[in-house]
Amino acid sequence: MPQSSLYQEEHYPSPLQYTWMEFKKNHIAVAGLFCFAFFLIITIFCPLLAPFDPNMQQIGDLLIPPSWYPNGGISHLFGTDALGRDLLSRIIYGCRTTFGISLLLVVVAMFLGVGLGALAGMSKGFRSSFINHTLDSIQAIPTLLIAIIIIAILGTGLVNSMWAIALALIPQFVHQTRDFIRHELSKEYIMAAKLDGASKTHIFMHSILPNMGEMLVVQGTLALSVSILDISALGFLKLGAQAPSSELGAMLLEGIEVAYIAPWTIAVPGGALFIMIISINLVGDGLRSALRNRLLH
């Protein structure tokens, strides 16, 4: 019998597998992950799921209550608004607008923020000091206020609000990337790479960046909830998406005008927005706990 057959090879989970094992222990976070996946499916397959055109007005179906009301019907499960538009279809398209655009903005902000953070973290002297002090000053301002200031310069509209929110999110990723790089630079494997003659670019691309994945995922979930809140708030303030756009914040604004006779016009988009943000925050908290437990073992 070969000597190797006397021993069983031990298989240890990879860092990613161990993180998932720890994440699954948090059942609330797993429920949030399912909700997150649900909104992602809506974003991708929106035209196939919506029963009506979100902007189609039906004069004979004004302010029909949702199906759970005694006088509601199944033809419009979530009821209709003051213009006879199907709320279920508008919610589906609104989730695609709010959730889908927020995902895009977070990816753009992450890409630019990691680049600037790498420049701040890997450099020294005046350039690093200037970036760090400017970043600290910007982070003292709420992202929504930064977005409003940028919109005041660019003008209102969905596209300009997208630019504004993306620019407002960038400092968060710059800050996290800079602090992560500064922490990693003091470790032994970076010292070994420097002794081997590796350049700063090589050290960042091949030694530091592969270890940043988990940090960026956690920071990305936090930025996603902030982005959803900001884009909805701008739509509610008439600074972002404009009517008849089926964006959740703009839908809340439209529903306020008839809320006293048709409360579902604000309850439905408000509930969708609430569930969306709560699910993302639950996933983010679950990831942070899983990563912390993985590091402690």
PDB file of C-alpha atoms in Angstrom:
ATOM      1  CA  MET A   1       0.000   0.000   0.000  1.00  0.00           C
ATOM      2  CA  PRO A   2       1.487   3.379  -0.897  1.00  0.00           C
ATOM      3  CA  GLN A   3       2.574   5.496   2.012  1.00  0.00           C
ATOM      4  CA  SER A   4       0.373   8.413   0.876  1.00  0.00           C
ATOM      5  CA  SER A   5      -2.776   6.282   1.208  1.00  0.00           C
ATOM      6  CA  LEU A   6      -2.210   5.946   4.969  1.00  0.00           C
ATOM      7  CA  TYR A   7      -3.046   9.580   5.477  1.00  0.00           C
ATOM      8  CA  GLN A   8      -6.071  11.476   4.403  1.00  0.00           C
ATOM      9  CA  GLU A   9      -5.435  14.834   2.884  1.00  0.00           C
ATOM     10  CA  GLU A  10      -7.084  17.590   4.897  1.00  0.00           C
ATOM     11  CA  HIS A  11      -9.083  20.095   2.903  1.00  0.00           C
ATOM     12  CA  TYR A  12      -9.453  23.522   4.424  1.00  0.00           C
ATOM     13  CA  PRO A  13     -12.023  25.985   3.075  1.00  0.00           C
ATOM     14  CA  SER A  14     -10.755  28.917   1.101  1.00  0.00           C
ATOM     15  CA  PRO A  15     -11.228  32.429   2.569  1.00  0.00           C
ATOM     16  CA  LEU A  16     -14.239  32.947   0.294  1.00  0.00           C
ATOM     17  CA  GLN A  17     -15.801  29.617   1.314  1.00  0.00           C
ATOM     18  CA  TYR A  18     -15.223  30.326   4.994  1.00  0.00           C
ATOM     19  CA  THR A  19     -16.801  33.773   4.621  1.00  0.00           C
ATOM     20  CA  TRP A  20     -19.871  32.190   3.010  1.00  0.00           C
ATOM     21  CA  MET A  21     -20.056  29.585   5.799  1.00  0.00           C
ATOM     22  CA  GLU A  22     -20.057  32.355   8.398  1.00  0.00           C
ATOM     23  CA  PHE A  23     -22.544  34.421   6.392  1.00  0.00           C
ATOM     24  CA  LYS A  24     -25.035  31.520   6.206  1.00  0.00           C
ATOM     25  CA  LYS A  25     -25.174  31.363   9.993  1.00  0.00           C
ATOM     26  CA  ASN A  26     -26.911  34.760   9.983  1.00  0.00           C
ATOM     27  CA  HIS A  27     -30.408  33.858   8.787  1.00  0.00           C
ATOM     28  CA  ILE A  28     -31.575  37.470   8.696  1.00  0.00           C
ATOM     29  CA  ALA A  29     -28.674  38.373   6.393  1.00  0.00           C
ATOM     30  CA  VAL A  30     -29.534  35.406   4.153  1.00  0.00           C
ATOM     31  CA  ALA A  31     -33.121  36.677   3.934  1.00  0.00           C
ATOM     32  CA  GLY A  32     -31.714  40.067   2.946  1.00  0.00           C
ATOM     33  CA  LEU A  33     -29.622  38.364   0.274  1.00  0.00           C
ATOM     34  CA  PHE A  34     -32.741  36.743  -1.202  1.00  0.00           C
ATOM     35  CA  CYS A  35     -34.474  40.147  -1.286  1.00  0.00           C
ATOM     36  CA  PHE A  36     -31.390  41.630  -2.946  1.00  0.00           C
ATOM     37  CA  ALA A  37     -31.475  38.871  -5.575  1.00  0.00           C
ATOM     38  CA  PHE A  38     -35.210  39.500  -6.071  1.00  0.00           C
ATOM     39  CA  PHE A  39     -34.631  43.178  -6.869  1.00  0.00           C
ATOM     40  CA  LEU A  40     -31.747  42.226  -9.139  1.00  0.00           C
ATOM     41  CA  ILE A  41     -34.037  39.874 -11.089  1.00  0.00           C
ATOM     42  CA  ILE A  42     -36.630  42.646 -11.391  1.00  0.00           C
ATOM     43  CA  THR A  43     -33.963  44.999 -12.701  1.00  0.00           C
ATOM     44  CA  ILE A  44     -32.830  42.545 -15.377  1.00  0.00           C
ATOM     45  CA  PHE A  45     -36.196  41.152 -16.484  1.00  0.00           C
ATOM     46  CA  CYS A  46     -38.324  44.238 -15.898  1.00  0.00           C
ATOM     47  CA  PRO A  47     -40.100  44.362 -19.326  1.00  0.00           C
ATOM     48  CA  LEU A  48     -41.100  40.697 -19.010  1.00  0.00           C
ATOM     49  CA  LEU A  49     -42.550  41.071 -15.506  1.00  0.00           C
ATOM     50  CA  ALA A  50     -44.575  44.268 -15.818  1.00  0.00           C
ATOM     51  CA  PRO A  51     -48.222  43.540 -16.788  1.00  0.00           C
ATOM     52  CA  PHE A  52     -48.833  47.026 -18.248  1.00  0.00           C
ATOM     53  CA  ASP A  53     -46.962  49.924 -19.755  1.00  0.00           C
ATOM     54  CA  PRO A  54     -45.942  52.008 -16.701  1.00  0.00           C
ATOM     55  CA  ASN A  55     -46.971  55.267 -18.396  1.00  0.00           C
ATOM     56  CA  MET A  56     -50.230  54.038 -19.918  1.00  0.00           C
ATOM     57  CA  GLN A  57     -53.145  56.089 -18.584  1.00  0.00           C
ATOM     58  CA  GLN A  58     -56.571  54.444 -18.240  1.00  0.00           C
ATOM     59  CA  ILE A  59     -59.183  57.131 -17.650  1.00  0.00           C
ATOM     60  CA  GLY A  60     -61.751  54.615 -16.442  1.00  0.00           C
ATOM     61  CA  ASP A  61     -59.405  53.156 -13.815  1.00  0.00           C
ATOM     62  CA  LEU A  62     -58.503  56.186 -11.695  1.00  0.00           C
ATOM     63  CA  LEU A  63     -57.401  55.458  -8.098  1.00  0.00           C
ATOM     64  CA  ILE A  64     -58.485  51.819  -8.063  1.00  0.00           C
ATOM     65  CA  PRO A  65     -57.591  50.331  -4.646  1.00  0.00           C
ATOM     66  CA  PRO A  66     -55.103  47.440  -4.471  1.00  0.00           C
ATOM     67  CA  SER A  67     -56.291  43.841  -4.378  1.00  0.00           C
ATOM     68  CA  TRP A  68     -56.146  43.537  -0.566  1.00  0.00           C
ATOM     69  CA  TYR A  69     -58.784  46.271  -0.180  1.00  0.00           C
ATOM     70  CA  PRO A  70     -62.423  45.082   0.065  1.00  0.00           C
ATOM     71  CA  ASN A  71     -63.299  46.992  -3.104  1.00  0.00           C
ATOM     72  CA  GLY A  72     -60.070  46.182  -4.919  1.00  0.00           C
ATOM     73  CA  GLY A  73     -59.579  43.865  -7.884  1.00  0.00           C
ATOM     74  CA  ILE A  74     -57.012  41.450  -9.265  1.00  0.00           C
ATOM     75  CA  SER A  75     -56.656  43.300 -12.567  1.00  0.00           C
ATOM     76  CA  HIS A  76     -54.469  45.871 -10.758  1.00  0.00           C
ATOM     77  CA  LEU A  77     -52.821  44.069  -7.834  1.00  0.00           C
ATOM     78  CA  PHE A  78     -51.278  47.222  -6.349  1.00  0.00           C
ATOM     79  CA  GLY A  79     -54.049  49.526  -7.530  1.00  0.00           C
ATOM     80  CA  THR A  80     -53.714  52.562  -9.800  1.00  0.00           C
ATOM     81  CA  ASP A  81     -52.662  56.175  -9.315  1.00  0.00           C
ATOM     82  CA  ALA A  82     -54.466  59.453 -10.001  1.00  0.00           C
ATOM     83  CA  LEU A  83     -53.835  59.106 -13.747  1.00  0.00           C
ATOM     84  CA  GLY A  84     -55.050  55.512 -13.991  1.00  0.00           C
ATOM     85  CA  ARG A  85     -51.561  54.014 -14.311  1.00  0.00           C
ATOM     86  CA  ASP A  86     -50.953  50.519 -12.939  1.00  0.00           C
ATOM     87  CA  LEU A  87     -48.881  50.811  -9.753  1.00  0.00           C
ATOM     88  CA  LEU A  88     -47.440  47.298  -9.966  1.00  0.00           C
ATOM     89  CA  SER A  89     -45.952  48.064 -13.395  1.00  0.00           C
ATOM     90  CA  ARG A  90     -44.655  51.423 -12.186  1.00  0.00           C
ATOM     91  CA  ILE A  91     -43.109  49.812  -9.110  1.00  0.00           C
ATOM     92  CA  ILE A  92     -41.350  47.203 -11.260  1.00  0.00           C
ATOM     93  CA  TYR A  93     -39.958  49.859 -13.592  1.00  0.00           C
ATOM     94  CA  GLY A  94     -39.234  52.097 -10.615  1.00  0.00           C
ATOM     95  CA  CYS A  95     -37.140  49.383  -8.989  1.00  0.00           C
ATOM     96  CA  ARG A  96     -35.192  49.022 -12.217  1.00  0.00           C
ATOM     97  CA  THR A  97     -34.583  52.784 -12.351  1.00  0.00           C
ATOM     98  CA  THR A  98     -33.689  53.257  -8.688  1.00  0.00           C
ATOM     99  CA  PHE A  99     -31.892  49.963  -8.039  1.00  0.00           C
ATOM    100  CA  GLY A 100     -30.292  49.525 -11.462  1.00  0.00           C
ATOM    101  CA  ILE A 101     -28.959  53.078 -11.704  1.00  0.00           C
ATOM    102  CA  SER A 102     -27.664  52.894  -8.123  1.00  0.00           C
ATOM    103  CA  LEU A 103     -25.733  49.708  -8.966  1.00  0.00           C
ATOM    104  CA  LEU A 104     -24.188  51.420 -11.980  1.00  0.00           C
ATOM    105  CA  LEU A 105     -23.243  54.485  -9.936  1.00  0.00           C
ATOM    106  CA  VAL A 106     -21.597  52.373  -7.242  1.00  0.00           C
ATOM    107  CA  VAL A 107     -19.510  50.503  -9.837  1.00  0.00           C
ATOM    108  CA  VAL A 108     -18.370  53.783 -11.433  1.00  0.00           C
ATOM    109  CA  ALA A 109     -17.622  55.378  -8.052  1.00  0.00           C
ATOM    110  CA  MET A 110     -15.745  52.258  -6.936  1.00  0.00           C
ATOM    111  CA  PHE A 111     -13.590  52.200 -10.074  1.00  0.00           C
ATOM    112  CA  LEU A 112     -12.639  55.882  -9.803  1.00  0.00           C
ATOM    113  CA  GLY A 113     -12.349  55.813  -6.011  1.00  0.00           C
ATOM    114  CA  VAL A 114      -9.986  52.843  -5.970  1.00  0.00           C
ATOM    115  CA  GLY A 115      -7.763  54.566  -8.524  1.00  0.00           C
ATOM    116  CA  LEU A 116      -7.553  57.807  -6.547  1.00  0.00           C
ATOM    117  CA  GLY A 117      -7.207  55.909  -3.278  1.00  0.00           C
ATOM    118  CA  ALA A 118      -4.313  53.913  -4.698  1.00  0.00           C
ATOM    119  CA  LEU A 119      -2.632  57.153  -5.758  1.00  0.00           C
ATOM    120  CA  ALA A 120      -3.100  58.610  -2.268  1.00  0.00           C
ATOM    121  CA  GLY A 121      -2.027  55.450  -0.468  1.00  0.00           C
ATOM    122  CA  MET A 122       1.014  54.569  -2.548  1.00  0.00           C
ATOM    123  CA  SER A 123       2.427  58.104  -2.847  1.00  0.00           C
ATOM    124  CA  LYS A 124       4.073  60.358  -0.297  1.00  0.00           C
ATOM    125  CA  GLY A 125       4.826  64.032   0.101  1.00  0.00           C
ATOM    126  CA  PHE A 126       2.719  66.950  -1.148  1.00  0.00           C
ATOM    127  CA  ARG A 127       0.564  64.930  -3.540  1.00  0.00           C
ATOM    128  CA  SER A 128      -0.498  62.467  -0.859  1.00  0.00           C
ATOM    129  CA  SER A 129      -1.037  65.220   1.711  1.00  0.00           C
ATOM    130  CA  PHE A 130      -3.165  67.270  -0.688  1.00  0.00           C
ATOM    131  CA  ILE A 131      -5.402  64.322  -1.574  1.00  0.00           C
ATOM    132  CA  ASN A 132      -5.773  63.266   2.058  1.00  0.00           C
ATOM    133  CA  HIS A 133      -6.682  66.720   3.380  1.00  0.00           C
ATOM    134  CA  THR A 134      -9.083  67.380   0.496  1.00  0.00           C
ATOM    135  CA  LEU A 135     -10.701  63.996   1.073  1.00  0.00           C
ATOM    136  CA  ASP A 136     -11.124  64.606   4.811  1.00  0.00           C
ATOM    137  CA  SER A 137     -12.813  67.949   4.083  1.00  0.00           C
ATOM    138  CA  ILE A 138     -15.235  66.446   1.544  1.00  0.00           C
ATOM    139  CA  GLN A 139     -16.180  63.533   3.801  1.00  0.00           C
ATOM    140  CA  ALA A 140     -17.422  65.969   6.437  1.00  0.00           C
ATOM    141  CA  ILE A 141     -20.250  66.909   4.032  1.00  0.00           C
ATOM    142  CA  PRO A 142     -23.226  64.498   3.604  1.00  0.00           C
ATOM    143  CA  THR A 143     -23.402  62.873   0.184  1.00  0.00           C
ATOM    144  CA  LEU A 144     -26.913  64.208  -0.468  1.00  0.00           C
ATOM    145  CA  LEU A 145     -25.771  67.775   0.148  1.00  0.00           C
ATOM    146  CA  ILE A 146     -22.813  67.273  -2.197  1.00  0.00           C
ATOM    147  CA  ALA A 147     -25.195  65.917  -4.838  1.00  0.00           C
ATOM    148  CA  ILE A 148     -27.519  68.925  -4.438  1.00  0.00           C
ATOM    149  CA  ILE A 149     -24.589  71.316  -4.831  1.00  0.00           C
ATOM    150  CA  ILE A 150     -23.454  69.546  -7.999  1.00  0.00           C
ATOM    151  CA  ILE A 151     -27.010  69.554  -9.396  1.00  0.00           C
ATOM    152  CA  ALA A 152     -27.219  73.293  -8.699  1.00  0.00           C
ATOM    153  CA  ILE A 153     -24.251  73.648 -11.074  1.00  0.00           C
ATOM    154  CA  LEU A 154     -25.216  71.061 -13.714  1.00  0.00           C
ATOM    155  CA  GLY A 155     -29.003  71.461 -13.599  1.00  0.00           C
ATOM    156  CA  THR A 156     -31.861  69.120 -12.696  1.00  0.00           C
ATOM    157  CA  GLY A 157     -32.669  65.820 -14.374  1.00  0.00           C
ATOM    158  CA  LEU A 158     -31.963  62.118 -13.975  1.00  0.00           C
ATOM    159  CA  VAL A 159     -28.665  62.147 -15.879  1.00  0.00           C
ATOM    160  CA  ASN A 160     -27.275  65.100 -13.915  1.00  0.00           C
ATOM    161  CA  SER A 161     -28.385  63.495 -10.644  1.00  0.00           C
ATOM    162  CA  MET A 162     -26.507  60.342 -11.652  1.00  0.00           C
ATOM    163  CA  TRP A 163     -23.318  62.340 -12.178  1.00  0.00           C
ATOM    164  CA  ALA A 164     -23.861  64.143  -8.879  1.00  0.00           C
ATOM    165  CA  ILE A 165     -24.365  60.979  -6.824  1.00  0.00           C
ATOM    166  CA  ALA A 166     -21.406  59.202  -8.453  1.00  0.00           C
ATOM    167  CA  LEU A 167     -19.122  62.142  -7.640  1.00  0.00           C
ATOM    168  CA  ALA A 168     -20.489  62.250  -4.089  1.00  0.00           C
ATOM    169  CA  LEU A 169     -19.764  58.536  -3.540  1.00  0.00           C
ATOM    170  CA  ILE A 170     -16.172  58.598  -4.797  1.00  0.00           C
ATOM    171  CA  PRO A 171     -14.606  60.022  -1.573  1.00  0.00           C
ATOM    172  CA  GLN A 172     -15.882  57.035   0.442  1.00  0.00           C
ATOM    173  CA  PHE A 173     -14.023  54.567  -1.767  1.00  0.00           C
ATOM    174  CA  VAL A 174     -10.931  56.790  -1.851  1.00  0.00           C
ATOM    175  CA  HIS A 175     -10.875  56.880   1.947  1.00  0.00           C
ATOM    176  CA  GLN A 176     -11.338  53.120   2.385  1.00  0.00           C
ATOM    177  CA  THR A 177      -8.767  52.281  -0.310  1.00  0.00           C
ATOM    178  CA  ARG A 178      -6.192  54.685   1.096  1.00  0.00           C
ATOM    179  CA  ASP A 179      -6.535  53.341   4.648  1.00  0.00           C
ATOM    180  CA  PHE A 180      -6.403  49.734   3.422  1.00  0.00           C
ATOM    181  CA  ILE A 181      -3.222  50.364   1.415  1.00  0.00           C
ATOM    182  CA  ARG A 182      -1.530  52.192   4.289  1.00  0.00           C
ATOM    183  CA  HIS A 183      -2.310  49.239   6.550  1.00  0.00           C
ATOM    184  CA  GLU A 184      -1.071  46.659   4.035  1.00  0.00           C
ATOM    185  CA  LEU A 185       2.180  48.498   3.295  1.00  0.00           C
ATOM    186  CA  SER A 186       3.473  47.691   6.789  1.00  0.00           C
ATOM    187  CA  LYS A 187       3.038  43.938   6.374  1.00  0.00           C
ATOM    188  CA  GLU A 188       5.829  41.494   5.709  1.00  0.00           C
ATOM    189  CA  TYR A 189       4.691  40.295   2.283  1.00  0.00           C
ATOM    190  CA  ILE A 190       4.819  43.882   0.984  1.00  0.00           C
ATOM    191  CA  MET A 191       8.291  44.309   2.482  1.00  0.00           C
ATOM    192  CA  ALA A 192       9.389  41.130   0.695  1.00  0.00           C
ATOM    193  CA  ALA A 193       8.015  42.425  -2.612  1.00  0.00           C
ATOM    194  CA  LYS A 194       9.912  45.691  -2.166  1.00  0.00           C
ATOM    195  CA  LEU A 195      13.154  43.812  -1.428  1.00  0.00           C
ATOM    196  CA  ASP A 196      12.625  41.861  -4.650  1.00  0.00           C
ATOM    197  CA  GLY A 197      12.624  45.165  -6.535  1.00  0.00           C
ATOM    198  CA  ALA A 198       8.906  45.309  -7.371  1.00  0.00           C
ATOM    199  CA  SER A 199       7.591  48.695  -8.459  1.00  0.00           C
ATOM    200  CA  LYS A 200       4.696  50.460  -6.724  1.00  0.00           C
ATOM    201  CA  THR A 201       2.385  49.620  -9.595  1.00  0.00           C
ATOM    202  CA  HIS A 202       3.333  45.945  -9.462  1.00  0.00           C
ATOM    203  CA  ILE A 203       2.891  45.848  -5.674  1.00  0.00           C
ATOM    204  CA  PHE A 204      -0.573  47.376  -5.897  1.00  0.00           C
ATOM    205  CA  MET A 205      -1.818  45.310  -8.841  1.00  0.00           C
ATOM    206  CA  HIS A 206      -0.416  41.933  -7.772  1.00  0.00           C
ATOM    207  CA  SER A 207      -0.118  42.126  -3.972  1.00  0.00           C
ATOM    208  CA  ILE A 208      -2.635  44.621  -2.580  1.00  0.00           C
ATOM    209  CA  LEU A 209      -5.519  44.715  -5.070  1.00  0.00           C
ATOM    210  CA  PRO A 210      -6.290  40.938  -4.868  1.00  0.00           C
ATOM    211  CA  ASN A 211      -6.774  41.340  -1.101  1.00  0.00           C
ATOM    212  CA  MET A 212      -9.158  44.285  -1.435  1.00  0.00           C
ATOM    213  CA  GLY A 213     -12.103  42.307  -2.812  1.00  0.00           C
ATOM    214  CA  GLU A 214     -13.864  41.683   0.485  1.00  0.00           C
ATOM    215  CA  MET A 215     -13.396  45.266   1.686  1.00  0.00           C
ATOM    216  CA  LEU A 216     -14.821  46.614  -1.564  1.00  0.00           C
ATOM    217  CA  VAL A 217     -17.834  44.303  -1.384  1.00  0.00           C
ATOM    218  CA  VAL A 218     -18.701  45.511   2.121  1.00  0.00           C
ATOM    219  CA  GLN A 219     -18.127  49.159   1.214  1.00  0.00           C
ATOM    220  CA  GLY A 220     -20.079  48.663  -2.010  1.00  0.00           C
ATOM    221  CA  THR A 221     -23.183  47.466  -0.144  1.00  0.00           C
ATOM    222  CA  LEU A 222     -23.055  50.517   2.106  1.00  0.00           C
ATOM    223  CA  ALA A 223     -22.590  52.833  -0.866  1.00  0.00           C
ATOM    224  CA  LEU A 224     -25.481  51.132  -2.679  1.00  0.00           C
ATOM    225  CA  SER A 225     -27.947  51.916   0.112  1.00  0.00           C
ATOM    226  CA  VAL A 226     -26.701  55.520   0.227  1.00  0.00           C
ATOM    227  CA  SER A 227     -27.057  55.802  -3.545  1.00  0.00           C
ATOM    228  CA  ILE A 228     -30.643  54.490  -3.467  1.00  0.00           C
ATOM    229  CA  LEU A 229     -31.583  56.953  -0.735  1.00  0.00           C
ATOM    230  CA  ASP A 230     -29.948  59.859  -2.545  1.00  0.00           C
ATOM    231  CA  ILE A 231     -31.450  59.170  -5.964  1.00  0.00           C
ATOM    232  CA  SER A 232     -34.896  58.752  -4.378  1.00  0.00           C
ATOM    233  CA  ALA A 233     -34.501  61.922  -2.324  1.00  0.00           C
ATOM    234  CA  LEU A 234     -33.477  63.903  -5.402  1.00  0.00           C
ATOM    235  CA  GLY A 235     -36.476  62.552  -7.300  1.00  0.00           C
ATOM    236  CA  PHE A 236     -38.757  63.483  -4.383  1.00  0.00           C
ATOM    237  CA  LEU A 237     -37.307  67.025  -4.374  1.00  0.00           C
ATOM    238  CA  LYS A 238     -37.838  67.363  -8.158  1.00  0.00           C
ATOM    239  CA  LEU A 239     -34.075  67.590  -8.656  1.00  0.00           C
ATOM    240  CA  GLY A 240     -33.593  64.131 -10.140  1.00  0.00           C
ATOM    241  CA  ALA A 241     -35.990  62.008 -12.182  1.00  0.00           C
ATOM    242  CA  GLN A 242     -38.877  64.051 -13.549  1.00  0.00           C
ATOM    243  CA  ALA A 243     -42.490  63.057 -14.228  1.00  0.00           C
ATOM    244  CA  PRO A 244     -43.699  60.803 -15.764  1.00  0.00           C
ATOM    245  CA  SER A 245     -40.606  58.763 -14.887  1.00  0.00           C
ATOM    246  CA  SER A 246     -41.397  55.702 -12.765  1.00  0.00           C
ATOM    247  CA  GLU A 247     -38.674  56.341 -10.197  1.00  0.00           C
ATOM    248  CA  LEU A 248     -39.570  55.520  -6.589  1.00  0.00           C
ATOM    249  CA  GLY A 249     -38.780  58.959  -5.173  1.00  0.00           C
ATOM    250  CA  ALA A 250     -40.729  60.710  -7.929  1.00  0.00           C
ATOM    251  CA  MET A 251     -43.636  58.293  -7.369  1.00  0.00           C
ATOM    252  CA  LEU A 252     -43.717  59.236  -3.684  1.00  0.00           C
ATOM    253  CA  LEU A 253     -43.973  62.894  -4.661  1.00  0.00           C
ATOM    254  CA  GLU A 254     -46.873  62.175  -7.021  1.00  0.00           C
ATOM    255  CA  GLY A 255     -48.647  60.088  -4.389  1.00  0.00           C
ATOM    256  CA  ILE A 256     -48.548  62.813  -1.741  1.00  0.00           C
ATOM    257  CA  GLU A 257     -51.076  64.889  -3.695  1.00  0.00           C
ATOM    258  CA  VAL A 258     -53.767  62.192  -3.300  1.00  0.00           C
ATOM    259  CA  ALA A 259     -52.503  60.449  -0.168  1.00  0.00           C
ATOM    260  CA  TYR A 260     -55.539  61.437   1.879  1.00  0.00           C
ATOM    261  CA  ILE A 261     -57.934  59.571  -0.442  1.00  0.00           C
ATOM    262  CA  ALA A 262     -55.552  56.962  -1.894  1.00  0.00           C
ATOM    263  CA  PRO A 263     -52.872  56.106   0.717  1.00  0.00           C
ATOM    264  CA  TRP A 264     -51.634  53.159  -1.334  1.00  0.00           C
ATOM    265  CA  THR A 265     -50.082  55.593  -3.845  1.00  0.00           C
ATOM    266  CA  ILE A 266     -47.374  56.378  -1.277  1.00  0.00           C
ATOM    267  CA  ALA A 267     -47.483  53.134   0.746  1.00  0.00           C
ATOM    268  CA  VAL A 268     -46.573  50.914  -2.212  1.00  0.00           C
ATOM    269  CA  PRO A 269     -43.491  52.814  -3.509  1.00  0.00           C
ATOM    270  CA  GLY A 270     -42.469  53.657   0.058  1.00  0.00           C
ATOM    271  CA  GLY A 271     -42.675  49.988   1.056  1.00  0.00           C
ATOM    272  CA  ALA A 272     -40.620  48.923  -1.964  1.00  0.00           C
ATOM    273  CA  LEU A 273     -37.971  51.521  -1.128  1.00  0.00           C
ATOM    274  CA  PHE A 274     -37.940  50.444   2.531  1.00  0.00           C
ATOM    275  CA  ILE A 275     -37.516  46.743   1.723  1.00  0.00           C
ATOM    276  CA  MET A 276     -34.807  47.526  -0.837  1.00  0.00           C
ATOM    277  CA  ILE A 277     -32.680  49.541   1.596  1.00  0.00           C
ATOM    278  CA  ILE A 278     -33.229  47.196   4.556  1.00  0.00           C
ATOM    279  CA  SER A 279     -32.211  44.137   2.507  1.00  0.00           C
ATOM    280  CA  ILE A 280     -28.999  45.810   1.321  1.00  0.00           C
ATOM    281  CA  ASN A 281     -28.115  46.906   4.863  1.00  0.00           C
ATOM    282  CA  LEU A 282     -28.758  43.385   6.155  1.00  0.00           C
ATOM    283  CA  VAL A 283     -26.431  41.933   3.522  1.00  0.00           C
ATOM    284  CA  GLY A 284     -23.767  44.504   4.395  1.00  0.00           C
ATOM    285  CA  ASP A 285     -24.014  43.775   8.132  1.00  0.00           C
ATOM    286  CA  GLY A 286     -23.901  40.041   7.456  1.00  0.00           C
ATOM    287  CA  LEU A 287     -20.777  40.401   5.332  1.00  0.00           C
ATOM    288  CA  ARG A 288     -19.020  42.499   7.971  1.00  0.00           C
ATOM    289  CA  SER A 289     -19.833  39.965  10.685  1.00  0.00           C
ATOM    290  CA  ALA A 290     -18.716  37.056   8.496  1.00  0.00           C
ATOM    291  CA  LEU A 291     -15.413  38.745   7.661  1.00  0.00           C
ATOM    292  CA  ARG A 292     -14.803  39.642  11.306  1.00  0.00           C
ATOM    293  CA  ASN A 293     -15.466  36.070  12.438  1.00  0.00           C
ATOM    294  CA  ARG A 294     -13.208  34.716   9.711  1.00  0.00           C
ATOM    295  CA  LEU A 295     -10.357  36.940  10.838  1.00  0.00           C
ATOM    296  CA  LEU A 296     -10.823  35.950  14.483  1.00  0.00           C
ATOM    297  CA  HIS A 297     -10.414  32.243  13.665  1.00  0.00           C
TER     298      HIS A 297
END
